[in-house]
Coordinates of C-alpha atoms and ligand atoms in Angstrom, one line a residue:
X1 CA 0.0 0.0 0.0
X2 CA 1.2 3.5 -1.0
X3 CA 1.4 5.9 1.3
X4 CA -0.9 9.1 1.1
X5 CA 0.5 12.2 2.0
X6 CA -1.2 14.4 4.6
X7 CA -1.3 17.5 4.7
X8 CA -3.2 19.6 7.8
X9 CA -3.6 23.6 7.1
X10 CA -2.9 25.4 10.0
X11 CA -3.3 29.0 10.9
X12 CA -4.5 31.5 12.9
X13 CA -8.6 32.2 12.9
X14 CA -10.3 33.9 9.7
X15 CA -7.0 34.0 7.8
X16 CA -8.0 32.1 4.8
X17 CA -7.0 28.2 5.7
X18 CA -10.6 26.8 4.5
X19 CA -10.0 29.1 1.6
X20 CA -7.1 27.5 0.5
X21 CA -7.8 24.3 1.2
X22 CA -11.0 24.4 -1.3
X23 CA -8.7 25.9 -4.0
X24 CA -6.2 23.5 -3.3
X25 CA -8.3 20.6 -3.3
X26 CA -10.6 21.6 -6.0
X27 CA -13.6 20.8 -3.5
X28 CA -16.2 23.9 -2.8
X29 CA -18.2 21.6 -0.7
X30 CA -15.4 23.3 2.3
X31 CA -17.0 25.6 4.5
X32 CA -15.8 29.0 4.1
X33 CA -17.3 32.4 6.6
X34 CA -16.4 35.7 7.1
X35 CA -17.0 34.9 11.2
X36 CA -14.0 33.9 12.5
X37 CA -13.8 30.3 14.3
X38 CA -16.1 28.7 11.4
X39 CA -14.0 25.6 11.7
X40 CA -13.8 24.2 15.1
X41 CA -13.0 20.5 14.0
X42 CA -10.5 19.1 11.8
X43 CA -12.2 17.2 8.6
X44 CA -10.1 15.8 5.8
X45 CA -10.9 16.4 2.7
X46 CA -9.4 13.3 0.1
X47 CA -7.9 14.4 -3.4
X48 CA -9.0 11.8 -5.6
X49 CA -8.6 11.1 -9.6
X50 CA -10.5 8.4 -11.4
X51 CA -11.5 7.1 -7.6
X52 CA -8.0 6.5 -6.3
X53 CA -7.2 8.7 -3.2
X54 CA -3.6 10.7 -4.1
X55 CA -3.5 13.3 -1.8
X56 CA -5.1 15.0 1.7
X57 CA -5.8 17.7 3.1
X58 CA -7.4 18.3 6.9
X59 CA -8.7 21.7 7.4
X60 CA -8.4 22.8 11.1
X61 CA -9.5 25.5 13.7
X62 CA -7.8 28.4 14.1
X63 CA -5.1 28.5 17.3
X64 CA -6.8 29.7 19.8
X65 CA -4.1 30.5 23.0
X66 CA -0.6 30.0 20.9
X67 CA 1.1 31.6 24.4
X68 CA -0.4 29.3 26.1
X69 CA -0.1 26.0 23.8
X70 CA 4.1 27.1 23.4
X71 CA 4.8 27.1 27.1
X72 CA 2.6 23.4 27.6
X73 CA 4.5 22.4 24.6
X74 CA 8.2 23.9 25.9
X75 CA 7.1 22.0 29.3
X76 CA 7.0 18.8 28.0
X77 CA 9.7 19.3 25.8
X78 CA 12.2 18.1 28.1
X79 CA 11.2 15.4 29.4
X80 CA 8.4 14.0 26.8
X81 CA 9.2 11.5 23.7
X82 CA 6.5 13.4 21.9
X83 CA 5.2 16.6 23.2
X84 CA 2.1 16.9 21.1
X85 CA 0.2 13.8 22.3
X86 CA 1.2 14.1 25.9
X87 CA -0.4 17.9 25.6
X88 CA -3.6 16.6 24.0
X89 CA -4.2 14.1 26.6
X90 CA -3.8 16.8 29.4
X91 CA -5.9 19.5 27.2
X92 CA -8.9 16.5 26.7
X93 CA -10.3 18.1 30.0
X94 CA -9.6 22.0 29.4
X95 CA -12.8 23.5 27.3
X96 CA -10.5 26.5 26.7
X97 CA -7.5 24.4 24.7
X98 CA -10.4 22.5 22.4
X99 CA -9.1 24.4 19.3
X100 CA -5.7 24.3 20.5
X101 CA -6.0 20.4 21.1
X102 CA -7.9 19.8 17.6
X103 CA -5.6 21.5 15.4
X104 CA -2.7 19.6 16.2
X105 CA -4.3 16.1 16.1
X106 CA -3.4 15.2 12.3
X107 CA 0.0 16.6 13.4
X108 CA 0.2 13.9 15.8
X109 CA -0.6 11.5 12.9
X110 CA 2.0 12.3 10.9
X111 CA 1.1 15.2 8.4
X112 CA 3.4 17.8 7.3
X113 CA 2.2 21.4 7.9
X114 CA 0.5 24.4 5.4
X115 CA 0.7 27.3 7.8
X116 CA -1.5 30.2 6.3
X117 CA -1.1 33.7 7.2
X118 CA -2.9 37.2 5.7
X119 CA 0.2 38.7 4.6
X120 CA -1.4 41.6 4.4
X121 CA -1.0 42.8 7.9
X122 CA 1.6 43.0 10.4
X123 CA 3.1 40.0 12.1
X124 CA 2.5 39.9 16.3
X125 CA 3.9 38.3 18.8
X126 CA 0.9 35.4 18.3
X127 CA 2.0 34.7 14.9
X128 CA 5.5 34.2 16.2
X129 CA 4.2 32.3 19.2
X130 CA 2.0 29.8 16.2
X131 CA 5.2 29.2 14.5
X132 CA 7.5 28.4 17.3
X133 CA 4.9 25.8 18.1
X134 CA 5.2 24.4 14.2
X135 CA 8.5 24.1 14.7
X136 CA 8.7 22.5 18.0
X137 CA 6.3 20.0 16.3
X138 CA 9.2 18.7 14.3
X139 CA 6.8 18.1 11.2
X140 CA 7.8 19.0 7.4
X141 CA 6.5 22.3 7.0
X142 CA 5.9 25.3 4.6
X143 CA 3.9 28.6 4.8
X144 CA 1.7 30.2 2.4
X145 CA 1.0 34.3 2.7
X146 CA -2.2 33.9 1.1
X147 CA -2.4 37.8 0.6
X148 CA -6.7 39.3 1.4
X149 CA -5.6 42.6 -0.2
X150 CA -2.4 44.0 -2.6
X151 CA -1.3 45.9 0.9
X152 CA 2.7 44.3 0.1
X153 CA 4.4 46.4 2.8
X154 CA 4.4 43.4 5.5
X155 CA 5.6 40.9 3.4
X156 CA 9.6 41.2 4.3
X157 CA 8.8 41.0 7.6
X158 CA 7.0 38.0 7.2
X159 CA 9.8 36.6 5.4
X160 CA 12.0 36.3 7.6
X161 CA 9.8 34.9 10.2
X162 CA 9.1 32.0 7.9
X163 CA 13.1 31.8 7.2
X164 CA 13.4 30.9 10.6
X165 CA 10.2 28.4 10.9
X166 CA 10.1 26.7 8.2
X167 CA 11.8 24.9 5.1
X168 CA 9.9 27.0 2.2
X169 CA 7.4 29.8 1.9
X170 CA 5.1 30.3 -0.9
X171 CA 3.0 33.5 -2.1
X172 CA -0.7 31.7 -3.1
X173 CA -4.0 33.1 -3.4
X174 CA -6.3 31.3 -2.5
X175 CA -9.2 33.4 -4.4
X176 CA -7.4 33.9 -7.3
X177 CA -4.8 30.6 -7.7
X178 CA -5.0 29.1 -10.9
X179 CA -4.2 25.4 -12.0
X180 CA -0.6 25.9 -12.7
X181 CA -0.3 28.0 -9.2
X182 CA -1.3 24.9 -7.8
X183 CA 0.8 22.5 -9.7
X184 CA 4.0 24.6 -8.6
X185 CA 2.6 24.7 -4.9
X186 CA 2.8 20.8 -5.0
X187 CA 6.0 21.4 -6.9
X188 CA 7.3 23.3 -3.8
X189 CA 5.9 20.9 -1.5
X190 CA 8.0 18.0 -3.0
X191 CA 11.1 20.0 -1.1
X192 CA 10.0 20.2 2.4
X193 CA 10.4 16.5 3.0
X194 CA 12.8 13.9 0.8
X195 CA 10.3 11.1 1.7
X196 CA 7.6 12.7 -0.3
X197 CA 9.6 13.6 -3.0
X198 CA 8.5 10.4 -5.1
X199 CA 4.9 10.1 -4.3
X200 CA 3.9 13.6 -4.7
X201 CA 6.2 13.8 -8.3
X202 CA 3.5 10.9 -9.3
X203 CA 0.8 13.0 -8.1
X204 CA 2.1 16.1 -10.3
X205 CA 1.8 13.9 -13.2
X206 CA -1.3 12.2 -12.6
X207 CA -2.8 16.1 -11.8
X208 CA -1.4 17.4 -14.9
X209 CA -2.4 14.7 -16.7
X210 CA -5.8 14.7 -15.7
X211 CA -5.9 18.6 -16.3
X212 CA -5.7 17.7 -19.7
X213 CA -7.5 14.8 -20.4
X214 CA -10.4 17.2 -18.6
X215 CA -9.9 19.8 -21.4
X216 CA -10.1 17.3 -24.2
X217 CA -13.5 16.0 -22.6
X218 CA -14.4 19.6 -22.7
X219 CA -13.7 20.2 -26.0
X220 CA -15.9 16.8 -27.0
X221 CA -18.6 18.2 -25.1
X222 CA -18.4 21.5 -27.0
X223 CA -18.0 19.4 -30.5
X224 CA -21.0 17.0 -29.6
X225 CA -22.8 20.5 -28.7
X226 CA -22.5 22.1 -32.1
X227 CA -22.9 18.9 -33.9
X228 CA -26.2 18.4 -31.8
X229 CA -27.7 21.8 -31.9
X230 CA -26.6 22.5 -36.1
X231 CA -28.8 19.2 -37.1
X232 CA -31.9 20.0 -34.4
X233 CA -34.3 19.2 -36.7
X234 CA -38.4 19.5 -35.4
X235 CA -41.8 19.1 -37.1
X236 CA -45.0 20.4 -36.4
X237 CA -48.0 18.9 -38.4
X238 CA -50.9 21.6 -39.2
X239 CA -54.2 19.8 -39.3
X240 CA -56.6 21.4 -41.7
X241 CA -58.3 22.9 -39.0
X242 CA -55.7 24.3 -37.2
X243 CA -53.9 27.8 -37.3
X244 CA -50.9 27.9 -39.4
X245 CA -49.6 30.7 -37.9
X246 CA -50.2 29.3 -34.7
X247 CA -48.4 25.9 -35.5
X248 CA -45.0 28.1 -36.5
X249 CA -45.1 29.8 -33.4
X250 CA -45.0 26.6 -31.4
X251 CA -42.3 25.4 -33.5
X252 CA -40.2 28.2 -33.7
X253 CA -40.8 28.5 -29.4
X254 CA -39.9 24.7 -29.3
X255 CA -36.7 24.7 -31.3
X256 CA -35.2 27.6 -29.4
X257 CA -36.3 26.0 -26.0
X258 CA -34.2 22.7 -27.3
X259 CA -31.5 24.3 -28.0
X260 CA -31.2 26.4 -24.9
X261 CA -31.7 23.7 -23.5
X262 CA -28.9 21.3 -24.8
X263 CA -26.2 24.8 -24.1
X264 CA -27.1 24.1 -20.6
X265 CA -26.7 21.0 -20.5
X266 CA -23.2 21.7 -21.9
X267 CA -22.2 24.2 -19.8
X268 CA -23.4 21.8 -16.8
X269 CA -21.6 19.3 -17.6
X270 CA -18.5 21.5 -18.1
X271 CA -19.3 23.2 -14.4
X272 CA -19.3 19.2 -13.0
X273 CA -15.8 18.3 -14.8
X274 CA -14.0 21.1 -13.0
X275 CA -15.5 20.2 -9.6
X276 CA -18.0 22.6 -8.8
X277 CA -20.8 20.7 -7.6
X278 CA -22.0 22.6 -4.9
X279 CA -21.3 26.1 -4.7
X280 CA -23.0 27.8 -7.8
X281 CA -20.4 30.4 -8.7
X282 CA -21.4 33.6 -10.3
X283 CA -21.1 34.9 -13.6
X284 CA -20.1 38.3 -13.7
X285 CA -23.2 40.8 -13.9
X286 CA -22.6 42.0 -17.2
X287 CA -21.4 38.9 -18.8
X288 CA -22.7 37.8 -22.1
X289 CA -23.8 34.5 -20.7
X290 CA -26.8 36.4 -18.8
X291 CA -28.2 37.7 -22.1
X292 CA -30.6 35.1 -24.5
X293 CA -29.1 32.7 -26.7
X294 CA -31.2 34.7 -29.0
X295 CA -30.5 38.0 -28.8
X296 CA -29.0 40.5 -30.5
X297 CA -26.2 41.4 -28.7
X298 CA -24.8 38.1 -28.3
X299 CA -25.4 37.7 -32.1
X300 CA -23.2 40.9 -33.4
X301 CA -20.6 40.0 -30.1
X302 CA -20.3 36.4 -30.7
X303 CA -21.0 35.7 -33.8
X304 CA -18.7 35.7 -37.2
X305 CA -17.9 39.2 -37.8
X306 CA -18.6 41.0 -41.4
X307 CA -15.3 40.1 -42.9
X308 CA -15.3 36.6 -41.9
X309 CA -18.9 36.2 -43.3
X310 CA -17.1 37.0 -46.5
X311 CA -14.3 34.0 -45.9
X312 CA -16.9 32.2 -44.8
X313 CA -19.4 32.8 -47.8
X314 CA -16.4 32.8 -50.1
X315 CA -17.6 36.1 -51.9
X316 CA -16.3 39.1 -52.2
X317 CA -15.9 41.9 -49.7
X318 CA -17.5 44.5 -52.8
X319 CA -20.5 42.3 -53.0
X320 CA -21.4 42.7 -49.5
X321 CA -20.7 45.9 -49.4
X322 CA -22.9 46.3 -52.2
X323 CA -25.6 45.5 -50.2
X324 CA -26.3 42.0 -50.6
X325 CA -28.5 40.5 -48.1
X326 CA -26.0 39.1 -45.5
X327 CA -28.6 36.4 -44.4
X328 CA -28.2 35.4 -47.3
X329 CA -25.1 33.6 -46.5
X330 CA -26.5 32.0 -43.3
X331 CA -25.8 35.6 -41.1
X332 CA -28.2 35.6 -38.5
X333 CA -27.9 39.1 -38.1
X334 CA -29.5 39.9 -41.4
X335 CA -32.5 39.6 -39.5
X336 CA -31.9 41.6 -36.4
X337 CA -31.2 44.4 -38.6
X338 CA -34.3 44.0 -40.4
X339 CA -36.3 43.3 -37.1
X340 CA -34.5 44.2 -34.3
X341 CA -34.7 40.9 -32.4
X342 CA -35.6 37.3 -32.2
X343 CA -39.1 37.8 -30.9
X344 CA -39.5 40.6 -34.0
X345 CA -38.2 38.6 -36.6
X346 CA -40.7 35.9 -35.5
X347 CA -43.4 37.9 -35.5
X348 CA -42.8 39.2 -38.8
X349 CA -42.6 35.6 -40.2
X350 CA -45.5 34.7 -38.9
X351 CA -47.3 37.9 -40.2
X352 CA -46.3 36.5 -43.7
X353 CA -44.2 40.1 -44.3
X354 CA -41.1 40.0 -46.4
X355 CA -38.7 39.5 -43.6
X356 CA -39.8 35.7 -43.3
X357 CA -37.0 35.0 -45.7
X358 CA -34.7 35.8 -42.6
X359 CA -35.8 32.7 -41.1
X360 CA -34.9 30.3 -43.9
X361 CA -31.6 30.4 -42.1
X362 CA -32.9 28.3 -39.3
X363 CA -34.0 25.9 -42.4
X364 CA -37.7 26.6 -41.7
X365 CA -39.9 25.1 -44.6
X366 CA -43.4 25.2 -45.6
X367 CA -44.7 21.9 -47.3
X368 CA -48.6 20.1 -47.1
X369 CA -49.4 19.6 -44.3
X370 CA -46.2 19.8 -42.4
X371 CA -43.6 22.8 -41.0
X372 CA -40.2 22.1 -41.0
X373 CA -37.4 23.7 -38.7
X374 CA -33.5 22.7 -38.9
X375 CA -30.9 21.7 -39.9
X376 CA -30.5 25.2 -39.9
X377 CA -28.1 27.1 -42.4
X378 CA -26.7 29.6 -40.1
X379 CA -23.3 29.6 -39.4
X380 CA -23.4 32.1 -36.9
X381 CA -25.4 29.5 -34.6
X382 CA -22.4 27.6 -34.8
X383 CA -19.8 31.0 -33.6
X384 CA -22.7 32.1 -31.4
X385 CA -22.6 28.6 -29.5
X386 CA -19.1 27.9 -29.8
X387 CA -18.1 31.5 -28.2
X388 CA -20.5 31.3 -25.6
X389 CA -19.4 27.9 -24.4
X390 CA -15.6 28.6 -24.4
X391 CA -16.6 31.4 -22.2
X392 CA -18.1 29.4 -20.2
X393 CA -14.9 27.3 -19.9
X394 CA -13.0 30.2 -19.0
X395 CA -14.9 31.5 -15.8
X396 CA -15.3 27.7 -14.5
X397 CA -11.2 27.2 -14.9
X398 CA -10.6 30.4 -13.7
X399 CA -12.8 30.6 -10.6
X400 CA -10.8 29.1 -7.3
X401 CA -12.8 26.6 -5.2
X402 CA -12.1 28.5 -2.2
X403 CA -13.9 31.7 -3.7
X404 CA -17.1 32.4 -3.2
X405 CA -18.3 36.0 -4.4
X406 CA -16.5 38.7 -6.3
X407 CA -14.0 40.7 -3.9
X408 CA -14.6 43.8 -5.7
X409 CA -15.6 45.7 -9.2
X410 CA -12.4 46.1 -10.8
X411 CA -12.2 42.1 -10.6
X412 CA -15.5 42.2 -12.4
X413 CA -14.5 44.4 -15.0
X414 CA -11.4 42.3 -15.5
X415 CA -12.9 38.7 -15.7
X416 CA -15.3 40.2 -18.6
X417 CA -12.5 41.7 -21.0
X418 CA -13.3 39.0 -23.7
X419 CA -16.1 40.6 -25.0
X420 CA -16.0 39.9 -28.4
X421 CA -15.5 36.1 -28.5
X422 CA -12.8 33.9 -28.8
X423 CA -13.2 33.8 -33.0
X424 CA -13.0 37.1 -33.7
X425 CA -9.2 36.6 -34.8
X426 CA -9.1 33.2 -36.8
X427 CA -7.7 33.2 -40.1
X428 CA -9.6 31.6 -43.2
X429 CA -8.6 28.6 -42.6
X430 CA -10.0 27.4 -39.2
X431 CA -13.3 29.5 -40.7
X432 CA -13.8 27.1 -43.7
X433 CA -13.4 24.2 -41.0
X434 CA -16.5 25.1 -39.2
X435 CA -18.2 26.1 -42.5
X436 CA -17.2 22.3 -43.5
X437 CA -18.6 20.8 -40.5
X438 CA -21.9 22.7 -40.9
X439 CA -22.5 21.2 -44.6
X440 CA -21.2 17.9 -43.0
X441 CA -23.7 18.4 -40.5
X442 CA -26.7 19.3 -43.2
X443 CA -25.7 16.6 -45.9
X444 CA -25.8 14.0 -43.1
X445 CA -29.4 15.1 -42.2
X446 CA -30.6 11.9 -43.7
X447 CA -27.5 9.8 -41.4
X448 CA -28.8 10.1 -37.9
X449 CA -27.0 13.7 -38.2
X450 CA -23.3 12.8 -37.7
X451 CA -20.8 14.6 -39.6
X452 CA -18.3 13.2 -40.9
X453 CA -15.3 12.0 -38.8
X454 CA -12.7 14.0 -40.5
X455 CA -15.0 16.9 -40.3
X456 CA -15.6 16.2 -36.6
X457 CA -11.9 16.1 -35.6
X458 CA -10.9 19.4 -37.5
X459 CA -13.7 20.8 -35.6
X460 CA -11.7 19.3 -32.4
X461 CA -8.3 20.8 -32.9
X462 CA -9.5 23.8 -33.8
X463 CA -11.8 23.9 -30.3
X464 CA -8.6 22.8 -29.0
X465 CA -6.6 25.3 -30.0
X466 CA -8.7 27.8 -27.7
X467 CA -8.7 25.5 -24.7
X468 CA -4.8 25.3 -25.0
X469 CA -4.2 29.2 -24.8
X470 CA -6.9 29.6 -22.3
Ligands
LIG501 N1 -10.4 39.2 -0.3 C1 -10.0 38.0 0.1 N2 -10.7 37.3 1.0 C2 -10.3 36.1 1.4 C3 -9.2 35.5 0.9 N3 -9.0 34.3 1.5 C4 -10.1 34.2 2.3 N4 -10.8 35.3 2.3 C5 -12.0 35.6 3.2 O1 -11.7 35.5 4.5 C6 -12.7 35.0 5.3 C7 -12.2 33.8 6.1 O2 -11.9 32.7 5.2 P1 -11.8 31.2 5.7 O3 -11.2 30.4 4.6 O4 -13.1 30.8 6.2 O5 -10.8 31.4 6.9 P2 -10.3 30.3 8.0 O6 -8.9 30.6 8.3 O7 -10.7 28.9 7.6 O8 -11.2 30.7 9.3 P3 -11.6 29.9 10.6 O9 -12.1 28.5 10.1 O10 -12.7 30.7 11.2 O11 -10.4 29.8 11.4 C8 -13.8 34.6 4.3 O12 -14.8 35.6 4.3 C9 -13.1 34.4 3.0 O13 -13.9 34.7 1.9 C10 -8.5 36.2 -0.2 O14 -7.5 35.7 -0.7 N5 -8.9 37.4 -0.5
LIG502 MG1 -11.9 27.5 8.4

């Protein structure tokens, strides 16, 4: 049997352990509060991949009487094989040592030590006190000066407390930390003890491993999303009795309910690979996620814009500027210029005016007795869908486990520069791919609606691409 490294997260009250851990970890189910003393017993939290336990973490109380604990400890030191227990058998009794006495039980077990401090404020003569005790304790040990605000001035200080406690310090953040801050904390970690050096280098690589293999699942979500949503394909039969109008309204209303549907279903599914199963994080206010799938905005933000229509099209940029009808060529937003929005356009179709034509991209067709909506012909669903998804992506990789809210407005502001999409840039080439995969998708209408695979894994690479810089 392997052994599983330990690791207990130790700190003063309120300065950000559970925070960390949760980051760490990748687990939001840890409890996090503004109220200092929110954890009062240890609990370990397992770090498993594909079911096998690598690594663990035990989030503590705060210390409650470090004086106090350092001269117990310094009294047994003398004359006591192992300080720590013979203190929490005395403190058992002593309500006032309960924190004290909990904090250092996986200590006594055998794990090596994360000491978290706010390194935004001065140290004290308690924080000295906390990391005598740590190194009294004898365990492997590094801190981490998980930094509340940019306030830097404290940190030499800091420094060369931690020189004299423990064998490595860290800078981490424990709202902010991203995947490869937390492969190189491991990384550090390797150096505080020789005997972990081996098991947490296979950990490294089973974590960095996994990281990708979870983008690449990504990406097949995303690919199986477009392929999906491009061949949605729905019929509504009109009786000879019953409104016609009526019949395209319900069809129209249906198809855009599946497909906001199936998005969701996506992004879920994206929100469960990275862990966040509990805590339902927030988008920022003004992202584009909040608006409709079918909405203007999002349309002329995320979808192909005017000279990529023309790659896309293959026509020539005099033709369009000539005027030619842009939803011509499977551009949504032919439509919202003509209507304004969605729920415009679909009332003009319905009222038989000219701007029905708009809709053909969606591959609505009138025939007997029947009313036909999809494959559609628009390309722009495809940018539109594509865009809003790798957004997605990006907030779920980039929000910690440990955060819960946004700290303040700036960090809003900064987490929605991408405004535009993550298209907006690509050359010709990776253009003509997703225009291949939406014929691929159409021709295979009669095929159960799968593309090609050729088509399917250009598609992938170029997704890929994204997910790689990202
Ligand atoms: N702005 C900011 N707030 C943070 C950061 N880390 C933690 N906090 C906040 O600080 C408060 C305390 O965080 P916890 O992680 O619960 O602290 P703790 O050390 O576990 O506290 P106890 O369990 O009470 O000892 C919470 O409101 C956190 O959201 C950070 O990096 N930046
Ligand atoms: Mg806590």
């Amino acid at each position: 049997m392997t052994m599983i490294p330990e690791f207990a997260i130790i700190g003063h009250p309120n300065e950000g352990k559970s925070t960390v851990l949760a980051t760490l970890a990748e687990d939001d189910s840890v409890r996090v509060s503004s109220t200092p003393g929110e954890t009062i017993v240890c609990q370990t939290f397992p770090v498993r991949i594909d079911g096998r336990e690598m690594l663990r973490f035990t989030d503590t109380p705060g210390f409650q009487n470090p004086g106090r604990l350092l001269s117990e400890l310094k009294n047994r030191f003398s004359e006591s094989l192992d300080p720590i227990k013979d203190f929490r058998i005395y403190a058992a009794t002593i309500p006032e040592l309960h924190d004290d006495r909990e904090l250092l039980a996986p200590l006594e077990r055998g794990a090596g030590v994360i000491y978290i401090v706010d390194g935004s404020r001065p140290v004290r003569n308690v924080d000295k006190a906390e990391m005598e005790i740590l190194r009294l304790s004898g365990r492997p040990r590094m801190a981490i000066i998980n930094c509340k605000d940019d306030e830097e001035k404290h940190l030499p200080a800091w420094k060369n407390e931690f020189r004299k406690n423990f064998n490595s310090n860290r800078r981490f953040n424990g709202h902010r930390a991203t995947y490869a801050e937390r492969i190189s904390l491991l990384e550090a970690l390797k150096s505080i003890d020789q005997d972990w050096q081996n098991i947490l280098e296979e950990v490294i690589s089973v974590f960095k491993e996994d990281w990708h293999n979870r983008n690449r699942v990504t990406v097949d979500i995303i690919t199986t999303l477009l392929e999906e949503s491009l061949h949605l394909k729905l019929i509504e039969n009109i009786s000879s009795t019953s409104n016609s109008k009526h019949a395209r309204a319900k069809l129209f209303s249906r198809y855009s309910k599946e497909l906001r549907l199936k998005e969701t279903n996506a992004h879920t599914q994206i929100r469960r690979l990275f862990k966040h199963n509990i805590f339902n994080y927030k988008l920022p206010p003004h992202s584009l996620l909040h608006e409709d799938l079918f909405n203007q905005k999002t349309w002329q933000l995320l979808g192909l814009a005017k000279n990529q229509i023309v790659i896309a099209g293959g026509i020539s940029g005099a033709a369009l500027g000539a005027g030619l009808d842009v939803a011509a060529l499977g551009h949504g937003l032919g439509m919202f210029t003509a209507v304004g929005c969605m729920a415009g356009a679909l009332s003009a179709f319905l009222g038989g005016e000219s701007v029905s034509n708009n809709l053909e991209i969606f591959g609505v067709s009138l025939g007997g007795k029947q009313i036909q909506i999809g494959p559609t012909k628009s390309i722009d669903l495809l940018f539109v869908l594509l865009n809003r998804s790798l957004l997605f992506y990006q907030y779920t990789i980039n929000w910690a486990h440990g955060r819960r809210d946004y700290e303040s407005l700036e960090q809003v502001s900064s987490s929605t520069a991408r405004l535009s999409g993550f298209t907006r840039d690509w050359p010709a080439s990776k253009i003509k791919i997703c225009h291949t995969f939406l014929k691929s998708v159409q021709k295979a209408n009669g095929n159960g609606g799968k593309p090609h695979d050729d088509f399917r894994k250009l598609l992938f690479e170029v997704i890929e691409g994204v997910t790689k810089k990202t």
